[in-house]
Amino acid sequence: MTYPVSYYSERLQPKPVPLPALEETIESDTCIIGAGLAGLTLALRLGEQGQTCVLVEAEQAGWGASGRNGGFVSPGFAQSLGVLDRKLGRDHAKALYAESVKGAEFVRARATAMDGVIQGEGRLQVLRYNAPDQLQRLTEYMNKVHDRRYFVLSGEQLAAELTSDTYHHALFDPDTFTIDPLAYAQGLKQLLATQGDVTLFEETPAVKLEKSGAGWLVTTPQGSVAAKQVVLTGSAYLGPLYRPLASAILPVATYVVSSVGLGAALDEAIRFRGAISDTRLASDYYRRIEQDCLLWGGRITTQQSQPHRLAELLKRQIVEIYPQLSHLEIRHAWSGLMGYAVHKMPIIGELEPGLWSCTAFGGHGLSTTAMGADMVAAALTHGDDRWRLFEPFKARWGGGPAGRAGTQLIYWGMQLKDRWQERRAK
Ligand SMILES: Cc1cc2nc3c(=O)[nH]c(=O)nc-3n(C[C@H](O)[C@H](O)[C@H](O)COP(=O)(O)OP(=O)(O)OC[C@H]3O[C@@H](n4cnc5c(N)ncnc54)[C@H](O)[C@@H]3O)c2cc1C
């Protein structure tokens, strides 16, 4: 299957040709299943450390969530730091966050060396009601505890960047940046080609996984890989290959649209060129792309609804916030699946001897896939045990269809809570 039509796939040059599928029986130190950013980065890290590695991808590199997302790269997790602080204690939460900072730095370093992958710098987090203390507290916490460089914008500073009656306050995080994630995935694929000991097979789904002697055997439609160790990086697209992990991952669909050129109206509405997101629990996130276009993401469902209807919903949302953009026309609308565990944290670690997981990054995977890949590569090559920071977040059954229904209810509940909070504050 080719890449879904999106702003990113349209922009991709040259159009990538799939690499040959696996058609033989081979041996390798490691076999990775799934070439999203987790699998690609892990393969690169292993190759750089001299391990033989085979990466099998059912479609093409970056075909899943990795090539369709909003492109916001920031440290942190799908779960909030407040919850991690309360559950694990300050030191543990700090150590986790620090690892995700390293993940973001890795992406920045690699993406900077690739042409046209970095697209914007900095992030505005905007508040839809009048509660400046809330942003001040968040800023103090992030700067003091997590060594960030956040600051709260004055009303004038915010007005210089955005023109919308919806927003009352904003904070600025200079360290977030935005990328074209599909171009980044292609860049990683090209780097893999320079690693003699790493082979990527595209259009090669792993259809069976079984123990074999001291290692594992991965079967594909026309071949197989015998590996000392296997790492599962298939996220929401993994399917039933290994049930204990598949049943722990809730696939959650989310949506992005990109506009046609908006001309001078975009400058009137949004002058800021980095990432913008609101502080809602069910947040909107968006950014300018190209000269005068907008990329906007939001909403989640646990069933894949038609992007067509969602495009209209998202357009209505945009125009509510920026009436200046009432002439906006959608150019692309696409969806993707995020893999969420019930604890909203990645599942990183050894599931059984020689079988590893580096997956379930939820809606916050651009920095954390790099972090997880680094931890697992270090564990496999020299027994590093930083991955144990994730031991509290095991692969727990996500509740099947009831879990999905529950997730949808939680999202609707979050939307109601957002609206109630905004009304109360007004
Ligand atoms: C619309 C959208 C917007 C998002 N926005 C952001 C954002 O702005 N910032 C951010 O940090 N995160 C964002 N995310 C989340 C982020 O994209 C993901 O967390 C991250 O890309 C997950 O990467 P991954 O490698 O774990 O999984 P994926 O990218 O989903 O890759 C999994 C791969 O495994 C393959 N696969 C699965 N099963 C098999 C099998 N049996 N055999 C072979 N291959 C298999 C699939 O084909 C797929 O290519 C967003 C996600 C979506 C969907």
Coordinates of C-alpha atoms and ligand atoms in Angstrom, one line a residue:
M1 CA 0.0 0.0 0.0
T2 CA 1.4 3.4 -0.8
Y3 CA 1.4 6.3 1.6
P4 CA -1.9 7.9 2.3
V5 CA -2.5 11.2 0.5
S6 CA -1.4 13.9 2.8
Y7 CA 0.6 17.2 2.9
Y8 CA 3.7 15.1 3.6
S9 CA 3.3 12.4 1.0
E10 CA 2.5 15.1 -1.7
R11 CA 5.7 16.9 -0.7
L12 CA 7.9 13.8 -0.7
Q13 CA 10.6 14.0 -3.4
P14 CA 11.7 11.8 -5.0
K15 CA 8.7 9.4 -4.6
P16 CA 10.1 6.4 -2.7
V17 CA 10.2 3.0 -4.4
P18 CA 9.5 0.2 -1.9
L19 CA 12.6 -1.9 -1.1
P20 CA 12.3 -5.6 -2.1
A21 CA 10.3 -7.9 0.2
L22 CA 12.0 -10.7 2.1
E23 CA 12.0 -13.9 0.0
E24 CA 14.5 -16.2 1.8
T25 CA 15.4 -17.6 5.2
I26 CA 18.0 -15.5 6.9
E27 CA 19.7 -15.2 10.3
S28 CA 20.4 -12.0 12.3
D29 CA 21.3 -10.9 15.8
T30 CA 18.0 -8.9 16.0
C31 CA 14.8 -8.7 14.0
I32 CA 12.7 -5.6 14.4
I33 CA 9.0 -5.8 13.4
G34 CA 7.6 -2.4 12.2
A35 CA 9.5 0.4 10.5
G36 CA 7.9 3.5 12.0
L37 CA 10.2 5.9 13.8
A38 CA 10.7 3.5 16.7
G39 CA 11.8 0.6 14.4
L40 CA 13.9 2.8 12.0
T41 CA 15.7 4.5 14.9
L42 CA 16.4 1.3 16.7
A43 CA 17.8 -0.3 13.5
L44 CA 20.0 2.7 13.0
R45 CA 21.3 2.5 16.6
L46 CA 22.0 -1.2 16.4
G47 CA 23.7 -0.9 13.1
E48 CA 25.9 1.9 14.4
Q49 CA 26.9 -0.5 17.2
G50 CA 27.9 -3.2 14.9
Q51 CA 24.9 -5.6 15.3
T52 CA 23.4 -7.4 12.4
C53 CA 19.8 -6.4 12.2
V54 CA 16.8 -7.2 10.0
L55 CA 13.8 -4.8 10.0
V56 CA 10.6 -6.0 8.4
E57 CA 7.8 -3.5 7.5
A58 CA 4.3 -4.6 6.3
E59 CA 4.0 -1.5 4.1
Q60 CA 6.8 1.1 3.7
A61 CA 9.0 2.9 6.2
G62 CA 7.0 5.6 8.0
W63 CA 3.7 4.4 6.6
G64 CA 2.0 4.3 10.0
A65 CA 1.6 7.2 12.6
S66 CA 5.2 8.2 12.0
G67 CA 4.6 9.6 8.6
R68 CA 1.2 11.2 9.2
N69 CA 1.5 13.2 12.5
G70 CA 1.5 16.8 13.4
G71 CA 5.3 17.0 13.4
F72 CA 5.7 18.6 16.9
V73 CA 8.9 17.4 18.6
S74 CA 9.0 18.0 22.3
P75 CA 10.1 16.0 25.3
G76 CA 7.5 14.4 27.6
F77 CA 4.9 11.7 27.2
A78 CA 1.3 11.1 26.4
Q79 CA 0.8 10.8 30.2
S80 CA 1.1 14.1 32.1
L81 CA 4.1 14.9 34.2
G82 CA 1.9 15.7 37.1
V83 CA 0.5 12.1 37.1
L84 CA 4.0 10.7 36.8
D85 CA 5.2 12.8 39.7
R86 CA 2.4 11.6 41.9
K87 CA 2.6 7.9 40.9
L88 CA 6.4 7.4 40.7
G89 CA 7.9 10.2 42.8
R90 CA 9.8 13.3 41.7
D91 CA 13.1 11.6 41.0
H92 CA 11.7 8.9 38.8
A93 CA 9.5 11.3 36.9
K94 CA 12.5 13.6 36.4
A95 CA 14.7 10.7 35.1
L96 CA 12.0 9.7 32.6
Y97 CA 11.6 13.3 31.4
A98 CA 15.3 13.7 31.0
E99 CA 15.4 10.6 28.8
S100 CA 12.7 12.1 26.6
V101 CA 14.8 15.3 26.3
K102 CA 17.7 13.2 25.0
G103 CA 15.2 11.7 22.5
A104 CA 14.2 15.2 21.2
E105 CA 17.9 16.1 21.0
F106 CA 18.6 13.0 18.9
V107 CA 15.8 13.9 16.5
R108 CA 17.0 17.5 16.2
A109 CA 20.6 16.4 15.5
R110 CA 19.6 13.9 12.8
A111 CA 16.8 16.0 11.2
T112 CA 19.2 19.1 11.0
A113 CA 21.5 17.0 8.8
M114 CA 18.6 16.2 6.4
D115 CA 17.3 18.7 3.8
G116 CA 14.0 20.4 4.5
V117 CA 13.0 18.3 7.4
I118 CA 13.0 20.9 10.2
Q119 CA 10.1 23.2 9.5
G120 CA 9.7 25.5 12.6
E121 CA 11.1 26.5 16.0
G122 CA 9.4 27.1 19.3
R123 CA 5.9 26.4 20.6
L124 CA 3.1 28.6 21.9
Q125 CA 0.8 27.0 24.4
V126 CA -2.4 29.0 24.5
L127 CA -5.0 29.3 27.1
R128 CA -8.7 29.7 26.2
Y129 CA -9.7 31.4 29.5
N130 CA -8.4 34.0 31.8
A131 CA -6.1 32.2 34.3
P132 CA -2.6 33.6 33.9
D133 CA -1.6 31.9 37.2
Q134 CA -2.1 28.5 35.7
L135 CA 0.5 29.2 33.0
Q136 CA 2.8 30.8 35.5
R137 CA 2.7 27.7 37.7
L138 CA 3.3 25.4 34.8
T139 CA 6.3 27.6 33.7
E140 CA 7.8 27.6 37.1
Y141 CA 7.4 23.9 37.5
M142 CA 8.9 23.1 34.1
N143 CA 11.8 25.4 34.5
K144 CA 12.7 24.5 38.1
V145 CA 12.0 20.8 38.0
H146 CA 12.7 19.9 34.4
D147 CA 15.3 22.5 33.5
R148 CA 13.2 24.0 30.7
R149 CA 13.3 27.6 29.4
Y150 CA 9.5 28.4 29.3
F151 CA 8.2 31.9 29.7
V152 CA 4.8 33.5 29.9
L153 CA 4.0 35.9 27.1
S154 CA 2.5 39.3 27.9
G155 CA -0.8 40.3 26.2
E156 CA 1.1 42.4 23.7
Q157 CA 3.5 39.6 22.9
L158 CA 0.7 37.2 22.3
A159 CA -1.2 39.8 20.1
A160 CA 2.0 40.2 18.0
E161 CA 1.9 36.4 17.2
L162 CA -1.8 35.5 17.0
T163 CA -5.1 37.4 16.4
S164 CA -7.9 35.5 18.0
D165 CA -10.5 36.4 20.7
T166 CA -10.4 32.8 21.8
Y167 CA -7.0 33.0 23.5
H168 CA -6.3 34.9 26.7
H169 CA -2.7 33.9 27.5
A170 CA 0.2 31.9 26.2
L171 CA 3.5 30.5 27.2
F172 CA 6.4 30.0 25.0
D173 CA 8.7 27.0 24.9
P174 CA 11.7 27.7 22.7
D175 CA 12.9 24.1 22.6
T176 CA 10.0 22.5 20.8
F177 CA 10.5 22.3 17.0
T178 CA 8.5 21.0 14.1
I179 CA 9.5 18.5 11.4
D180 CA 8.1 16.9 8.3
P181 CA 7.9 13.5 9.9
L182 CA 7.6 11.5 6.6
A183 CA 10.7 13.2 5.2
Y184 CA 12.4 12.4 8.5
A185 CA 11.5 8.7 8.2
Q186 CA 12.8 8.7 4.6
G187 CA 16.0 10.3 5.9
L188 CA 16.4 7.5 8.5
K189 CA 15.7 4.9 5.8
Q190 CA 18.6 6.4 3.7
L191 CA 20.9 6.3 6.7
L192 CA 20.1 2.7 7.2
A193 CA 21.2 2.0 3.7
T194 CA 24.7 3.1 4.8
Q195 CA 24.8 0.5 7.6
G196 CA 26.2 -2.6 6.0
D197 CA 24.8 -4.9 8.8
V198 CA 21.2 -3.6 8.7
T199 CA 18.6 -4.7 6.1
L200 CA 15.1 -3.3 5.7
F201 CA 12.5 -5.3 3.9
E202 CA 9.4 -3.4 2.9
E203 CA 6.0 -4.9 2.0
T204 CA 7.0 -7.7 4.3
P205 CA 4.4 -8.3 7.1
A206 CA 5.5 -10.6 10.0
V207 CA 2.7 -13.1 10.1
K208 CA 4.0 -15.5 12.8
L209 CA 6.3 -15.2 15.7
E210 CA 7.5 -18.3 17.6
K211 CA 10.3 -19.4 19.9
S212 CA 13.0 -21.3 18.2
G213 CA 15.8 -22.8 20.2
A214 CA 17.5 -20.1 22.2
G215 CA 16.0 -17.4 19.9
W216 CA 12.9 -16.5 17.9
L217 CA 11.6 -17.2 14.4
V218 CA 9.7 -14.5 12.5
T219 CA 7.8 -15.8 9.5
T220 CA 6.8 -13.6 6.6
P221 CA 4.7 -14.5 3.5
Q222 CA 7.8 -15.6 1.5
G223 CA 10.6 -15.9 4.0
S224 CA 11.7 -16.0 7.6
V225 CA 14.2 -14.5 10.0
A226 CA 15.9 -16.5 12.8
A227 CA 17.0 -14.0 15.4
K228 CA 18.6 -14.1 18.8
Q229 CA 16.2 -11.3 19.8
V230 CA 13.1 -9.7 18.4
V231 CA 11.8 -6.2 19.0
L232 CA 8.1 -5.4 18.4
T233 CA 7.6 -1.8 17.2
G234 CA 4.3 -2.2 15.3
S235 CA 2.2 0.0 17.7
A236 CA -1.5 0.3 16.8
Y237 CA -0.9 -1.5 13.5
L238 CA 0.7 -4.6 15.1
G239 CA -2.4 -6.9 14.9
P240 CA -2.5 -10.3 16.5
L241 CA 1.1 -11.2 16.0
Y242 CA 1.8 -11.4 19.8
R243 CA -1.4 -11.2 21.7
P244 CA -0.2 -10.1 25.1
L245 CA 1.1 -6.9 23.5
A246 CA -1.6 -6.4 20.9
S247 CA -4.3 -6.6 23.6
A248 CA -2.5 -4.0 25.7
I249 CA -2.5 -1.5 22.8
L250 CA -5.6 0.6 22.1
P251 CA -5.7 1.9 18.6
V252 CA -6.9 5.5 18.7
A253 CA -7.6 7.4 15.5
T254 CA -6.8 11.1 15.2
Y255 CA -7.0 13.6 12.3
V256 CA -5.1 16.2 10.5
V257 CA -6.0 18.6 7.7
S258 CA -3.9 21.0 5.6
S259 CA -5.3 24.0 3.8
V260 CA -4.7 25.5 0.4
G261 CA -2.9 28.9 0.3
L262 CA -4.7 31.4 2.5
G263 CA -2.9 34.5 1.3
A264 CA -2.7 37.6 3.5
A265 CA -5.5 36.5 5.8
L266 CA -3.1 34.0 7.3
D267 CA -0.7 36.7 8.3
E268 CA -3.6 38.6 9.8
A269 CA -4.5 35.6 11.9
I270 CA -1.3 33.7 12.7
R271 CA 2.1 35.2 12.4
F272 CA 3.9 32.7 14.6
R273 CA 5.9 30.1 12.5
G274 CA 6.4 27.4 15.2
A275 CA 4.0 24.9 16.9
I276 CA 0.8 26.1 18.5
S277 CA -1.4 24.0 20.8
D278 CA -4.0 24.9 23.4
T279 CA -4.0 23.6 27.0
R280 CA -7.3 21.7 26.6
L281 CA -7.2 18.1 27.7
A282 CA -8.6 17.3 24.2
S283 CA -6.3 19.8 22.5
D284 CA -6.1 21.4 19.1
Y285 CA -2.6 21.7 17.6
Y286 CA -1.6 23.5 14.5
R287 CA 1.2 25.4 12.6
R288 CA 1.9 27.3 9.4
I289 CA 3.3 25.3 6.6
E290 CA 4.8 26.4 3.3
Q291 CA 4.3 30.1 2.5
D292 CA 0.6 30.6 3.5
C293 CA -1.0 27.3 4.4
L294 CA -2.1 25.8 7.7
L295 CA -1.8 22.3 9.1
W296 CA -4.3 21.6 11.9
G297 CA -4.8 18.5 14.0
G298 CA -7.3 17.5 16.6
R299 CA -10.1 15.1 17.7
I300 CA -9.8 11.5 18.4
T301 CA -12.1 8.5 17.9
T302 CA -11.7 4.8 18.7
Q303 CA -13.4 4.0 15.3
Q304 CA -11.9 5.3 12.1
S305 CA -14.6 7.7 10.9
Q306 CA -14.5 9.2 7.4
P307 CA -11.9 12.0 7.2
H308 CA -14.3 13.7 4.8
R309 CA -16.8 14.6 7.6
L310 CA -13.9 15.3 10.0
A311 CA -12.4 17.8 7.6
E312 CA -15.6 19.8 7.8
L313 CA -15.6 19.5 11.6
L314 CA -12.0 20.7 11.8
K315 CA -12.6 23.5 9.4
R316 CA -15.5 24.7 11.6
Q317 CA -13.2 24.6 14.6
I318 CA -10.5 26.6 12.8
V319 CA -13.0 29.3 11.7
E320 CA -14.5 29.6 15.2
I321 CA -11.0 30.5 16.5
Y322 CA -10.0 32.5 13.4
P323 CA -13.0 34.0 11.7
Q324 CA -10.5 35.8 9.4
L325 CA -10.0 32.4 7.8
S326 CA -13.6 31.8 6.8
H327 CA -12.6 31.3 3.2
L328 CA -10.3 28.4 4.2
E329 CA -10.4 25.4 1.9
I330 CA -9.1 22.0 2.9
R331 CA -6.5 20.5 0.6
H332 CA -5.7 17.3 2.4
A333 CA -7.4 15.4 5.2
W334 CA -6.0 12.3 6.6
S335 CA -6.1 10.1 9.7
G336 CA -3.7 7.9 11.6
L337 CA -3.7 5.4 14.4
M338 CA -1.9 6.1 17.7
G339 CA -1.1 3.1 20.0
Y340 CA -2.1 3.8 23.6
A341 CA -1.5 1.6 26.6
V342 CA -4.0 2.0 29.5
H343 CA -1.3 3.9 31.5
K344 CA -0.7 6.2 28.6
M345 CA 3.1 5.5 28.8
P346 CA 5.3 3.6 26.3
I347 CA 5.7 -0.1 26.7
I348 CA 9.5 -0.5 26.7
G349 CA 11.2 -3.6 28.0
E350 CA 11.7 -7.4 27.7
L351 CA 8.4 -9.3 27.4
E352 CA 10.0 -12.7 27.5
P353 CA 13.6 -13.8 27.2
G354 CA 14.8 -12.4 23.9
L355 CA 11.5 -10.7 23.0
W356 CA 11.4 -6.9 23.5
S357 CA 8.8 -4.2 23.1
C358 CA 9.5 -0.6 22.2
T359 CA 6.0 0.7 21.4
A360 CA 2.8 2.4 22.5
F361 CA 4.0 6.0 22.4
G362 CA 0.5 7.4 22.0
G363 CA 0.2 10.9 20.7
H364 CA 3.6 11.9 21.9
G365 CA 6.0 9.7 19.9
L366 CA 8.4 11.9 18.0
S367 CA 10.9 12.4 20.8
T368 CA 10.0 9.2 22.7
T369 CA 10.5 6.8 19.8
A370 CA 14.1 8.0 19.6
M371 CA 14.4 7.7 23.4
G372 CA 12.9 4.1 23.5
A373 CA 15.1 3.1 20.5
D374 CA 18.2 4.3 22.3
M375 CA 17.3 2.5 25.5
V376 CA 16.6 -0.8 23.8
A377 CA 19.7 -0.6 21.6
A378 CA 21.8 0.0 24.6
A379 CA 20.2 -2.9 26.5
L380 CA 20.7 -5.3 23.6
T381 CA 24.3 -4.3 22.8
H382 CA 25.7 -3.8 26.3
G383 CA 23.1 -4.7 28.9
D384 CA 22.3 -1.1 29.8
D385 CA 19.3 -1.1 32.1
R386 CA 17.8 2.4 31.6
W387 CA 14.8 0.7 30.1
R388 CA 13.9 -0.4 33.6
L389 CA 12.7 3.2 34.2
F390 CA 9.6 1.9 32.3
E391 CA 9.1 -1.2 34.4
P392 CA 6.0 0.3 36.1
F393 CA 4.4 0.5 32.7
K394 CA 3.9 -3.1 31.7
A395 CA 1.8 -4.5 28.8
R396 CA -1.6 -4.7 30.6
W397 CA -4.8 -5.8 28.9
G398 CA -6.5 -2.8 27.5
G399 CA -10.1 -4.1 27.9
G400 CA -10.8 -5.1 24.3
P401 CA -13.9 -3.5 22.7
A402 CA -15.0 -2.3 26.2
G403 CA -11.6 -0.6 26.6
R404 CA -12.1 1.2 23.2
A405 CA -15.6 2.3 24.2
G406 CA -14.2 3.5 27.6
T407 CA -11.5 5.5 25.8
Q408 CA -14.1 7.2 23.6
L409 CA -16.1 8.1 26.7
I410 CA -13.0 9.5 28.4
Y411 CA -12.3 11.7 25.4
W412 CA -15.9 13.0 25.3
G413 CA -15.6 13.6 29.1
M414 CA -12.4 15.5 28.5
Q415 CA -14.2 17.7 25.9
L416 CA -17.0 18.4 28.3
K417 CA -14.5 19.2 31.1
D418 CA -12.7 21.6 28.8
R419 CA -15.9 23.5 27.9
W420 CA -17.0 23.6 31.5
Q421 CA -13.6 24.9 32.7
E422 CA -13.7 27.6 29.9
R423 CA -17.3 28.7 30.8
R424 CA -16.5 28.8 34.5
A425 CA -13.4 30.9 33.9
K426 CA -15.3 33.3 31.7
Ligands
LIG1 C1 -2.5 12.2 13.3 C2 -1.4 12.0 14.3 C3 -0.8 13.1 14.8 C4 0.2 13.0 15.7 N1 0.9 14.1 16.1 C5 2.1 14.0 16.9 C6 2.9 15.1 17.1 O1 2.7 16.2 16.6 N2 4.0 14.9 18.0 C7 4.3 13.7 18.5 O2 5.2 13.6 19.3 N3 3.5 12.6 18.2 C8 2.4 12.7 17.4 N4 1.7 11.6 17.1 C9 2.1 10.3 17.6 C10 3.3 9.7 16.8 O3 3.1 9.9 15.5 C11 3.5 8.3 17.2 O4 3.6 8.1 18.6 C12 4.8 7.6 16.6 O5 4.9 8.0 15.2 C13 4.7 6.1 16.8 O6 5.8 5.6 16.0 P1 5.9 4.0 16.0 O7 7.1 3.7 15.3 O8 5.8 3.5 17.4 O9 4.6 3.5 15.3 P2 4.1 3.6 13.8 O10 4.6 4.8 13.1 O11 2.6 3.5 13.8 O12 4.8 2.4 13.0 C14 4.4 1.1 13.2 C15 4.8 0.4 11.9 O13 4.8 -1.0 12.1 C16 4.3 -1.7 11.0 N5 3.8 -3.0 11.4 C17 2.8 -3.2 12.2 N6 2.6 -4.6 12.3 C18 3.5 -5.2 11.5 C19 3.8 -6.5 11.2 N7 3.2 -7.5 11.7 N8 4.8 -6.8 10.3 C20 5.5 -5.7 9.8 N9 5.3 -4.4 10.0 C21 4.3 -4.2 10.9 C22 3.3 -0.7 10.4 O14 3.0 -0.9 9.1 C23 3.9 0.7 10.7 O15 4.6 1.2 9.6 C24 0.6 11.7 16.2 C25 0.0 10.6 15.7 C26 -1.0 10.7 14.7 C27 -1.7 9.5 14.2

